[in-house]
PDB file of C-alpha atoms in Angstrom:
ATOM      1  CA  UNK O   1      46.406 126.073 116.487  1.00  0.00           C
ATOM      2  CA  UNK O   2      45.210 129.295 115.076  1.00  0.00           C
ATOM      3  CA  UNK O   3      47.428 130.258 111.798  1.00  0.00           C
ATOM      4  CA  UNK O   4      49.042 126.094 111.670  1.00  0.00           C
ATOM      5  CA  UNK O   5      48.476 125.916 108.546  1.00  0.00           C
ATOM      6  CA  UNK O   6      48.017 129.352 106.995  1.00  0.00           C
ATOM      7  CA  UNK O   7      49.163 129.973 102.882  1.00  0.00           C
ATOM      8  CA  UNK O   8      49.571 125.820 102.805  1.00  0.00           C
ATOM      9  CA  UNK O   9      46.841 125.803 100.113  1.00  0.00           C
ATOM     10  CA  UNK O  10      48.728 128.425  97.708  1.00  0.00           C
ATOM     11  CA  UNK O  11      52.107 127.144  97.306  1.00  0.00           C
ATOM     12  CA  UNK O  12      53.654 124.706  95.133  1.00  0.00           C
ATOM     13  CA  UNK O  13      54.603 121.276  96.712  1.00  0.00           C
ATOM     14  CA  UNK O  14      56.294 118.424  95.672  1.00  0.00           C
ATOM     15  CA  UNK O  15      54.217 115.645  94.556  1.00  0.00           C
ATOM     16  CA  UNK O  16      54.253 112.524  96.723  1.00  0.00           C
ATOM     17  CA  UNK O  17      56.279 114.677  99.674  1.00  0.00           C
ATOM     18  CA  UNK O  18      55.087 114.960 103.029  1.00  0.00           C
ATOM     19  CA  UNK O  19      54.640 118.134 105.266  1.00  0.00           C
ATOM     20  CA  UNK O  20      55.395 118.682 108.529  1.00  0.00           C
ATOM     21  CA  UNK O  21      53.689 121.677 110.719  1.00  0.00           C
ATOM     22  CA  UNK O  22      54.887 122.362 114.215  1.00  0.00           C
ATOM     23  CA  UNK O  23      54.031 125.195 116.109  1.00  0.00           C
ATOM     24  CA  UNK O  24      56.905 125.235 118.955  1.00  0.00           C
ATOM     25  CA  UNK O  25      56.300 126.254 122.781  1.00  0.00           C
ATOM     26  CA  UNK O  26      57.824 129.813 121.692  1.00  0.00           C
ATOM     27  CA  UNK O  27      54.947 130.217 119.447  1.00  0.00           C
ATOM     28  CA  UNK O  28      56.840 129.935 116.348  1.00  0.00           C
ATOM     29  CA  UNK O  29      55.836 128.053 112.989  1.00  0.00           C
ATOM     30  CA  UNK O  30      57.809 125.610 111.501  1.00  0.00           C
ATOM     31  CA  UNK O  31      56.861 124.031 107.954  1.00  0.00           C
ATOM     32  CA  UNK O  32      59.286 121.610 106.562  1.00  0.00           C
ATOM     33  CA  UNK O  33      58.941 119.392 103.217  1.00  0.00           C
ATOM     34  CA  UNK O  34      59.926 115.727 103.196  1.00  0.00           C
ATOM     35  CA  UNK O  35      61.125 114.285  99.725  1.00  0.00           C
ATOM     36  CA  UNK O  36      58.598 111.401  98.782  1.00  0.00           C
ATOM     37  CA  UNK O  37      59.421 108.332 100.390  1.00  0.00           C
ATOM     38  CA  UNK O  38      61.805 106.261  98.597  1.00  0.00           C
ATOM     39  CA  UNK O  39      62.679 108.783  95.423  1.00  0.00           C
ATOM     40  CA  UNK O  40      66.097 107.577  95.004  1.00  0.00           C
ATOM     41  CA  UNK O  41      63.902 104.034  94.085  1.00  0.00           C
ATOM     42  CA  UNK O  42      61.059 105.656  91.971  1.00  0.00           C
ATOM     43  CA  UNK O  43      62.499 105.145  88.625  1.00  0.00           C
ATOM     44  CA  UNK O  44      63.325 101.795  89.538  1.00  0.00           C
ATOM     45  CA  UNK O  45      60.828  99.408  87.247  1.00  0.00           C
ATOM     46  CA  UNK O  46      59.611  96.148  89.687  1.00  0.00           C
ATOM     47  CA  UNK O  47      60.787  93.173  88.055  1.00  0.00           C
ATOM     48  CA  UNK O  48      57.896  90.799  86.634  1.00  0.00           C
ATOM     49  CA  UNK O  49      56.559  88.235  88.945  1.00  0.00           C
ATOM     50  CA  UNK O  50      55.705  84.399  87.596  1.00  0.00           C
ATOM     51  CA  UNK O  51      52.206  84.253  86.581  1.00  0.00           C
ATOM     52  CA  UNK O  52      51.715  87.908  87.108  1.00  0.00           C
ATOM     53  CA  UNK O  53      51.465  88.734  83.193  1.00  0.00           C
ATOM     54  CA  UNK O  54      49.472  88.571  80.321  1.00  0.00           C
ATOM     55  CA  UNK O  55      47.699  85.111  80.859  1.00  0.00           C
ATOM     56  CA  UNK O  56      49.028  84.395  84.438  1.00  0.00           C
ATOM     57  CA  UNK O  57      46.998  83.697  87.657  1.00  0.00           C
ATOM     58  CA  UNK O  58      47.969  87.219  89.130  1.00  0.00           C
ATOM     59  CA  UNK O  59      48.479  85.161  92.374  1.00  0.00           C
ATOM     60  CA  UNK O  60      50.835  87.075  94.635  1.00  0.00           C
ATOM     61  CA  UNK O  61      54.403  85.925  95.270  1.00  0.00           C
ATOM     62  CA  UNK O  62      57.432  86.241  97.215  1.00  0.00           C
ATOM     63  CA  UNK O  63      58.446  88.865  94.768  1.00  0.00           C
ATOM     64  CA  UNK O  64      55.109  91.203  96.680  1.00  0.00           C
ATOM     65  CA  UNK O  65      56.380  90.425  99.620  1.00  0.00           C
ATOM     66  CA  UNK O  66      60.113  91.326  98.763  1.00  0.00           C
ATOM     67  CA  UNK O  67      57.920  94.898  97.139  1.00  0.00           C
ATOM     68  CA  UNK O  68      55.910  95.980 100.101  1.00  0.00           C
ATOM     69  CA  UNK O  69      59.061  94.719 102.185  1.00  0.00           C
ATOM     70  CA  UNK O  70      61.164  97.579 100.123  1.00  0.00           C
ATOM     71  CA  UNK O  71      58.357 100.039 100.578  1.00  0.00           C
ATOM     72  CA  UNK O  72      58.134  99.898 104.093  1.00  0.00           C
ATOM     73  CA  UNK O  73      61.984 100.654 103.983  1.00  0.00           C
ATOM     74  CA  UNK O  74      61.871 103.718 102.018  1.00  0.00           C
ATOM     75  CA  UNK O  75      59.226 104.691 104.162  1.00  0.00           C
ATOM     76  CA  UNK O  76      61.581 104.539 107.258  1.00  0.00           C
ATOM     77  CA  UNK O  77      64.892 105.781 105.361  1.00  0.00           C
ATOM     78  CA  UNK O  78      66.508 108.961 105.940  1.00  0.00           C
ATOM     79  CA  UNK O  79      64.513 111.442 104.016  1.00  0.00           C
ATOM     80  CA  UNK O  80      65.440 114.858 102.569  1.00  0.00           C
ATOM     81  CA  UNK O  81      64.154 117.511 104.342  1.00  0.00           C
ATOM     82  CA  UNK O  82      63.302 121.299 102.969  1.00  0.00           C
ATOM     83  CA  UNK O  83      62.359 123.900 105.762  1.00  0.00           C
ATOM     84  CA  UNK O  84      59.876 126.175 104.012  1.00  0.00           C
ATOM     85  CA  UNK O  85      58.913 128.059 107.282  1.00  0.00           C
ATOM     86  CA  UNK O  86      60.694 128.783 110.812  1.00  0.00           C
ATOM     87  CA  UNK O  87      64.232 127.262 111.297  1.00  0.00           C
ATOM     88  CA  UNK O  88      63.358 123.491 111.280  1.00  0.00           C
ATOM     89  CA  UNK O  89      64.627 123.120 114.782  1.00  0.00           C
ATOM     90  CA  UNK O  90      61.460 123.014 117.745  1.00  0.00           C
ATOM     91  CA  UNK O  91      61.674 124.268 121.280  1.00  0.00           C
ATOM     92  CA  UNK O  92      59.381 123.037 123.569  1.00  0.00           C
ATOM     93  CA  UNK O  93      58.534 123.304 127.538  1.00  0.00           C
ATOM     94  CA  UNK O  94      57.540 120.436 130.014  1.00  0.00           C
ATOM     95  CA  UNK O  95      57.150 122.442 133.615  1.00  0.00           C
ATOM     96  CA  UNK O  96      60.248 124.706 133.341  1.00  0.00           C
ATOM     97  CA  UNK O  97      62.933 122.212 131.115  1.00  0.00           C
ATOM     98  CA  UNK O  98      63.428 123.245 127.683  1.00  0.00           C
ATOM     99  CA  UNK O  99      63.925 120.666 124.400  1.00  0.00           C
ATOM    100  CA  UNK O 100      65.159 121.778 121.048  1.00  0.00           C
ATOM    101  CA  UNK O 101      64.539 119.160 118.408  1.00  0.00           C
ATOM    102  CA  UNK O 102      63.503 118.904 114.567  1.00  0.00           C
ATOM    103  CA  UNK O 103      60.635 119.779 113.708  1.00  0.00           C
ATOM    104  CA  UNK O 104      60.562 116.327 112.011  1.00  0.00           C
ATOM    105  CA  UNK O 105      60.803 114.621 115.363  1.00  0.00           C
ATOM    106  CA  UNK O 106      58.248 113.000 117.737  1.00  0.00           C
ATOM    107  CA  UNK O 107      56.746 115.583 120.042  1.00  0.00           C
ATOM    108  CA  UNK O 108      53.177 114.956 121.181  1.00  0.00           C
ATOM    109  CA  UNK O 109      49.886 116.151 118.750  1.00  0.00           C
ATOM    110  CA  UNK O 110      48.321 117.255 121.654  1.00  0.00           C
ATOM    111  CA  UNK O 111      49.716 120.995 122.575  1.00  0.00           C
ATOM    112  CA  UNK O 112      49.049 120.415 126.280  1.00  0.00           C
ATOM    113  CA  UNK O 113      49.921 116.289 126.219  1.00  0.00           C
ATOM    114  CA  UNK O 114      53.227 116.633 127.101  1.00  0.00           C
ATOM    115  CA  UNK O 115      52.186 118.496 130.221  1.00  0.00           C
ATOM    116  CA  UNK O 116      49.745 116.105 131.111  1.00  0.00           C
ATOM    117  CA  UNK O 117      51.035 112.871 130.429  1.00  0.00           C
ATOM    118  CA  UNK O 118      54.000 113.982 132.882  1.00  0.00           C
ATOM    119  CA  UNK O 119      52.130 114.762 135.431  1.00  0.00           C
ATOM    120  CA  UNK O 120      50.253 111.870 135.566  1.00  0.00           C
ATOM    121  CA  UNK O 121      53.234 109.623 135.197  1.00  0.00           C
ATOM    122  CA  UNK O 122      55.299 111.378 137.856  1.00  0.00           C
ATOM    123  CA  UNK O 123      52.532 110.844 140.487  1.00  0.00           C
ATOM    124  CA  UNK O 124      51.396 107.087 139.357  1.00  0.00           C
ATOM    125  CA  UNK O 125      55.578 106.249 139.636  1.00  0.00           C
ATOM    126  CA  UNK O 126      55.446 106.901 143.672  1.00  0.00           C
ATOM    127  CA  UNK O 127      59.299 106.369 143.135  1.00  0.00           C
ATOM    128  CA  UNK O 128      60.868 107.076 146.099  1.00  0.00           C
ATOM    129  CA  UNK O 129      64.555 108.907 146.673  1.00  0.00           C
ATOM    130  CA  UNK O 130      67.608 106.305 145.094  1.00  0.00           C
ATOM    131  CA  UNK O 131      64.749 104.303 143.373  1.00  0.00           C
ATOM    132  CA  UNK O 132      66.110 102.559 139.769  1.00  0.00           C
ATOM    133  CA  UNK O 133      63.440 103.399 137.200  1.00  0.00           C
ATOM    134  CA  UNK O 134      63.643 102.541 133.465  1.00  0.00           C
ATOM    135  CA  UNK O 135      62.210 104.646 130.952  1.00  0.00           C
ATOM    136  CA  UNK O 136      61.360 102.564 128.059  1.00  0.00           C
ATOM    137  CA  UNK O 137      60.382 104.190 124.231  1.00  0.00           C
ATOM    138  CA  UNK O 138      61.930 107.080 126.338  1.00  0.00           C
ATOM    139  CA  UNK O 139      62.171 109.651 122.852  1.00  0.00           C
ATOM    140  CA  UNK O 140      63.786 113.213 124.354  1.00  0.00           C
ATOM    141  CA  UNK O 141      63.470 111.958 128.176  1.00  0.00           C
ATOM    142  CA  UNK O 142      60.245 114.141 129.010  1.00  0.00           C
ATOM    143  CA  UNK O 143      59.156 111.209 131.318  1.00  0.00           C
ATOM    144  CA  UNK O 144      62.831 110.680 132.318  1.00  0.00           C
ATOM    145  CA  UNK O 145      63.221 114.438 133.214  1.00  0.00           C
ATOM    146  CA  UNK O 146      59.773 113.652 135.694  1.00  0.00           C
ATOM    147  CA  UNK O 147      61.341 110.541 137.082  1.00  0.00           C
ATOM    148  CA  UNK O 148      64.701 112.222 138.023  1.00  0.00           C
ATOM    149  CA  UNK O 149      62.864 114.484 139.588  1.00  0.00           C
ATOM    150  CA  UNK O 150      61.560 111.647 142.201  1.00  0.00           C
ATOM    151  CA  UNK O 151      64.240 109.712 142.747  1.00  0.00           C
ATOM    152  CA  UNK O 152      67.095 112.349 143.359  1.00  0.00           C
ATOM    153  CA  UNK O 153      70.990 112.106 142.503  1.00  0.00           C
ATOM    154  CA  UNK O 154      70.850 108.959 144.978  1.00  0.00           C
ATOM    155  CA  UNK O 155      68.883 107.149 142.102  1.00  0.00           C
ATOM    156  CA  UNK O 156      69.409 105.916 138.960  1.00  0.00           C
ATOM    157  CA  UNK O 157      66.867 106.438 135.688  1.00  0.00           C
ATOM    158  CA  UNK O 158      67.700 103.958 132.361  1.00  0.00           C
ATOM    159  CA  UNK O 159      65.998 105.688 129.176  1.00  0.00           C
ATOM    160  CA  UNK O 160      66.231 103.453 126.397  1.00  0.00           C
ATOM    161  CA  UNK O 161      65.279 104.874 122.628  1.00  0.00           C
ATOM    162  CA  UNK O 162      65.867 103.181 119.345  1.00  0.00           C
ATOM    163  CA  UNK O 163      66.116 106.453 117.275  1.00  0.00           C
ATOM    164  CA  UNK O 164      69.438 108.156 118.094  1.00  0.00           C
ATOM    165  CA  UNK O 165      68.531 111.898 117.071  1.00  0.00           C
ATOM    166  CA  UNK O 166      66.089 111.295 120.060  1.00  0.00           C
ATOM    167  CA  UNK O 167      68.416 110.227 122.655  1.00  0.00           C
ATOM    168  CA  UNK O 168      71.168 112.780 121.281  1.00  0.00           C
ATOM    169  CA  UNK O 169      68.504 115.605 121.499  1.00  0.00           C
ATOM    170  CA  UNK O 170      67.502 114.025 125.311  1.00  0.00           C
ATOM    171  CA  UNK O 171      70.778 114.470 126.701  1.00  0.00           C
ATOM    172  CA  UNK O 172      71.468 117.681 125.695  1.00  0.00           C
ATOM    173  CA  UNK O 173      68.331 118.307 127.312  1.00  0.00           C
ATOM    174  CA  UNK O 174      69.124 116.746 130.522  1.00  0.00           C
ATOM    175  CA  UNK O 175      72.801 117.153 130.844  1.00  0.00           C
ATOM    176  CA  UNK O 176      71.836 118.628 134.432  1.00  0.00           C
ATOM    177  CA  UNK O 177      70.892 115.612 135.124  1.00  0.00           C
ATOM    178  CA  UNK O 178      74.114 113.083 135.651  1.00  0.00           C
ATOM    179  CA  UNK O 179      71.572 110.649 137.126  1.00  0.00           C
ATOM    180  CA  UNK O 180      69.796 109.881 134.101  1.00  0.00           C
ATOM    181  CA  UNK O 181      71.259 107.773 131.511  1.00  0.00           C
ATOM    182  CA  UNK O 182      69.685 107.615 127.870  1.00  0.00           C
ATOM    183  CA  UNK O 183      70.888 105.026 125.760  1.00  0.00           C
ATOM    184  CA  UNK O 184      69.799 104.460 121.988  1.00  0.00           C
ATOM    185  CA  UNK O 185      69.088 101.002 120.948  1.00  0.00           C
ATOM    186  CA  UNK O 186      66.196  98.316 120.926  1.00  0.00           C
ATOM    187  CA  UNK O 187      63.995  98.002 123.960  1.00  0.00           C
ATOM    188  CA  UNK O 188      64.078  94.164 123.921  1.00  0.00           C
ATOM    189  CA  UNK O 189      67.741  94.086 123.593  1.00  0.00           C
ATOM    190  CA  UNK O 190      68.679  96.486 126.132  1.00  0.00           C
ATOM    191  CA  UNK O 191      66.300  94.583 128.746  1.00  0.00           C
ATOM    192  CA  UNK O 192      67.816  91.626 128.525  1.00  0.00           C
ATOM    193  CA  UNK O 193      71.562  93.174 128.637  1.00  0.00           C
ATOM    194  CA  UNK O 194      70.498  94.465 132.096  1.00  0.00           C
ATOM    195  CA  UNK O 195      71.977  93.375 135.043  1.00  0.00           C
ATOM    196  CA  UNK O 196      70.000  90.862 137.266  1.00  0.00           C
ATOM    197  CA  UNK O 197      68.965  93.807 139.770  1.00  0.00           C
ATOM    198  CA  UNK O 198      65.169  94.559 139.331  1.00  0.00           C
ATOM    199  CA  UNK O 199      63.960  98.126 138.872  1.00  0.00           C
ATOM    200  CA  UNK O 200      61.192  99.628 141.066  1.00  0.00           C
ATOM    201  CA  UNK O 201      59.141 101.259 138.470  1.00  0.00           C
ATOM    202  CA  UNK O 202      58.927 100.930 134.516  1.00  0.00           C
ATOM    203  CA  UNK O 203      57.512 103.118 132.364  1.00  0.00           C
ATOM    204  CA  UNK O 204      56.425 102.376 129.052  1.00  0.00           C
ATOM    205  CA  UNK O 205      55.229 104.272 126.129  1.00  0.00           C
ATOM    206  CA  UNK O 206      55.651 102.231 123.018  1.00  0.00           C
ATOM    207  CA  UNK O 207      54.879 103.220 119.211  1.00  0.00           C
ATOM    208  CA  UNK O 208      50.914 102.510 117.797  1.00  0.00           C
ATOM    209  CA  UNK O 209      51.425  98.718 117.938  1.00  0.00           C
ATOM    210  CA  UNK O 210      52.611  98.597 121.518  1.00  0.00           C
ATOM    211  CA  UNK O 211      54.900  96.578 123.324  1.00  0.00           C
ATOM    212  CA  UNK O 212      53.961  93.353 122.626  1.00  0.00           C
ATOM    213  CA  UNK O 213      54.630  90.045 123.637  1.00  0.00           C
ATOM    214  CA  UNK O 214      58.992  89.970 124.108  1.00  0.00           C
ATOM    215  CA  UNK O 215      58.983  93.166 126.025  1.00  0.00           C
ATOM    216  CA  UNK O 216      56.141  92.334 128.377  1.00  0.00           C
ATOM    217  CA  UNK O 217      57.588  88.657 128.552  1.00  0.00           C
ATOM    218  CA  UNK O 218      61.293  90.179 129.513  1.00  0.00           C
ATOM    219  CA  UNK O 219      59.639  92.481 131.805  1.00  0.00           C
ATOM    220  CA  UNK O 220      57.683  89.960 133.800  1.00  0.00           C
ATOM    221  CA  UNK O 221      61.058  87.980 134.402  1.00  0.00           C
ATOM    222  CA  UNK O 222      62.580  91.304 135.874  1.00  0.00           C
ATOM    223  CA  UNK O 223      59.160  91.700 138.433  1.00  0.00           C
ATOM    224  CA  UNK O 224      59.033  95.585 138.611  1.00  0.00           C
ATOM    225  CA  UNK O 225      57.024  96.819 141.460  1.00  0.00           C
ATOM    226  CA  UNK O 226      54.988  98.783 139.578  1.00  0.00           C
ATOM    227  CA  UNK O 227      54.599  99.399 135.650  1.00  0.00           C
ATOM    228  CA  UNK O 228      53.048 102.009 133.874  1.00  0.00           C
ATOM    229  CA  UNK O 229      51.872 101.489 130.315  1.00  0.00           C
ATOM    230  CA  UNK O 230      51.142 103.594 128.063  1.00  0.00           C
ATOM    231  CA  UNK O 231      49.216 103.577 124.173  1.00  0.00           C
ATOM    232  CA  UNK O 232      47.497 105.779 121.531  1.00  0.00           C
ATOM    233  CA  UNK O 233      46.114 102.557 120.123  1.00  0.00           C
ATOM    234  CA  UNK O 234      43.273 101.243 121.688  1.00  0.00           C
ATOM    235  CA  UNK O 235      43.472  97.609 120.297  1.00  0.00           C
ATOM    236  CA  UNK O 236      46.900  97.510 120.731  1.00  0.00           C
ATOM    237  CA  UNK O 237      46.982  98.833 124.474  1.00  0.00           C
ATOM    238  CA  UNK O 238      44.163  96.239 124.982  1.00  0.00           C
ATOM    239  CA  UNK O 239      46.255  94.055 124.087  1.00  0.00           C
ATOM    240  CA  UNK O 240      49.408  94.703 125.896  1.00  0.00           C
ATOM    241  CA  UNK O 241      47.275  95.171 129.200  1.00  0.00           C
ATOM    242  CA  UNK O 242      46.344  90.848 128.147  1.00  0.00           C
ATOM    243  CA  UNK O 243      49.659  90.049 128.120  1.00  0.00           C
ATOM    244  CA  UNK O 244      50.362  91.878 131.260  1.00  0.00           C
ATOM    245  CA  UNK O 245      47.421  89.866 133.173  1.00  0.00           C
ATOM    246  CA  UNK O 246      48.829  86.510 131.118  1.00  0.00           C
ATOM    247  CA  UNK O 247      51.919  87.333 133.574  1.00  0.00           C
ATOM    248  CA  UNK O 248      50.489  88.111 136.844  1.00  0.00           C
ATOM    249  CA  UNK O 249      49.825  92.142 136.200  1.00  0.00           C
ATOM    250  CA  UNK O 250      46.955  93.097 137.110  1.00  0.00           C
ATOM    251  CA  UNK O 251      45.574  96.626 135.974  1.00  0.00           C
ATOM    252  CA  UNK O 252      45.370  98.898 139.530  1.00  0.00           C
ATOM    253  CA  UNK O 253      44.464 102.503 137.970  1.00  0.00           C
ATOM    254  CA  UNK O 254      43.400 103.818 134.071  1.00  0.00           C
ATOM    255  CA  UNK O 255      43.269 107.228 132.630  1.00  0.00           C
ATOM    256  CA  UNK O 256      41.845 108.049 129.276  1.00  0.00           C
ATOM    257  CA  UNK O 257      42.200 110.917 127.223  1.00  0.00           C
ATOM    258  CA  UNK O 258      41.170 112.460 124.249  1.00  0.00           C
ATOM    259  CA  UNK O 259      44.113 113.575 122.977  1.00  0.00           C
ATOM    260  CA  UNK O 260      43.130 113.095 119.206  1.00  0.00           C
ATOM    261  CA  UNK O 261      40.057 115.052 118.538  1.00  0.00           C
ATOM    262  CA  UNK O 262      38.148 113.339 115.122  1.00  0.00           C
ATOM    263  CA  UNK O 263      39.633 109.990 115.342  1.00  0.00           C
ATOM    264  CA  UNK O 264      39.312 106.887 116.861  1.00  0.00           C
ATOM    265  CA  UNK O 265      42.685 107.004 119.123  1.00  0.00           C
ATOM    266  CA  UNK O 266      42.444 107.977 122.537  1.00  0.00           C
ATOM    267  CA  UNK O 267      45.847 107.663 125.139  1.00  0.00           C
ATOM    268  CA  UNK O 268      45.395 105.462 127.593  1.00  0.00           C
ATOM    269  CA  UNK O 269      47.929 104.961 130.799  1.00  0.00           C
ATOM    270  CA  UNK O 270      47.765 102.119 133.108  1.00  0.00           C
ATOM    271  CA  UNK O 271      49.171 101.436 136.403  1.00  0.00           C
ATOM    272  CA  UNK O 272      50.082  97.473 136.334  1.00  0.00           C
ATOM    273  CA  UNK O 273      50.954  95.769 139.773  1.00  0.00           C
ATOM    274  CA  UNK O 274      51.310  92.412 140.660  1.00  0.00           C
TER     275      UNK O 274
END
């Protein structure tokens, strides 16, 4: 958007840190710095690895593995944050609920994805009036908030979320809503936790490297009526949508859109019925 990234060029940054730019659905700009990943670790030295000195084969070891196994944890640790812009806390619109969440949460690129992606999964449920519905990778409940909306207080809608500032952020969002229930914790788990009774609809909208085999697998075993999938990732959703046919789901409707202008990804929903 016009202005994102205005003055970004002249000041002074960290080196290594990441920034974050969010313009919220009030119009407001909020720029917040993210210590380097892992700076609590960076004057750590690696130890040296068998072989890997002066002389050695420089074949890789279990001591690489152990490294990139640490990086990717510093990459996913708690990170300090330093709002430089706006107040660090986002408010956005889907239809006429309202979310406030950090500006260092997920919230889609796209400014009118949200929207869209709603829309389409709200008519592509067909959930009728007491329907159960699961909302799986729910994040704030935007999908959730869409689902309520079609099955009424007579229904129940399950949104499971690993990250808890998500689900926290979710119900406060949707604390009209005493039929929804968000629950923070891993999608695989929490599926097979469930009670035997079989939802009517699922829908799905995993990270980049989708759902993948477990999910779809635990899925399959509860036989949803209908499931709608959906991925940023074309190879991954590919994928997914295999594994789904491996079980007896066969693809019944596909939207694609180019939600990432000048790169390869492209969201894709699916409607999956057996």
């Amino acid at each position: 958007m016009a202005g994102a990234v205005a003055g970004i060029a002249e000041q002074v940054w960290t080196p290594g840190a990441d920034l974050v730019v969010a313009v919220d659905g009030d119009g407001m700009r909020h720029l917040v710095e993210l210590a380097p990943a892992g700076a609590a670790e960076s004057g750590r030295r690696a130890p040296r690895e068998r072989g890997s000195g002066p002389g050695g084969s420089g074949r890789r070891g279990g001591g690489d593995r152990r490294s990139a196994a640490a990086r990717r944890a510093a990459a996913h640790s708690a990170r300090t944050e330093r709002v430089v812009d706006g107040t660090g806390r986002t408010v956005q619109y889907v239809g006429e609920r309202r979310w406030e969440l950090s500006a260092t949460g997920f919230w889609q690129p796209h400014y009118g994805a949200a929207q869209c992606y709603s829309d389409v999964v709200g008519e592509w449920a067909d959930a009728a009036p007491g329907a159960l519905v699961w909302d799986l990778y729910c994040g704030v409940g935007v999908f959730a908030a869409r689902l309520a909306e079609r099955v009424g207080d007579t229904g129940v809608v399950h949104g499971v979320e690993s990250a808890r500032t998500a689900v926290a952020e979710g119900r406060a969002a949707l604390r009209d809503l005493p039929w929804v229930d968000l629950t923070a914790d891993r999608v695989e788990r929490w599926i097979h936790e469930q009670p035997s009774a079989a939802p009517d609809v699922v829908v799905l909208d995993p990270p980049r490297a989708g759902a993948g085999k477990d999910v779809i697998n635990a899925l399959s075993e509860r036989s949803p009526r209908r499931i709608i999938h959906i991925g940023c990732d074309p190879a991954a959703f590919a994928r997914d949508v295999g594994l789904y046919r491996a079980v007896g789901y066969e693809p019944a409707a596909l939207r694609v859109f180019d939600a990432f202008p000048g790169t390869h990804h492209v969201e894709c929903i699916a409607v999956l019925e057996r």
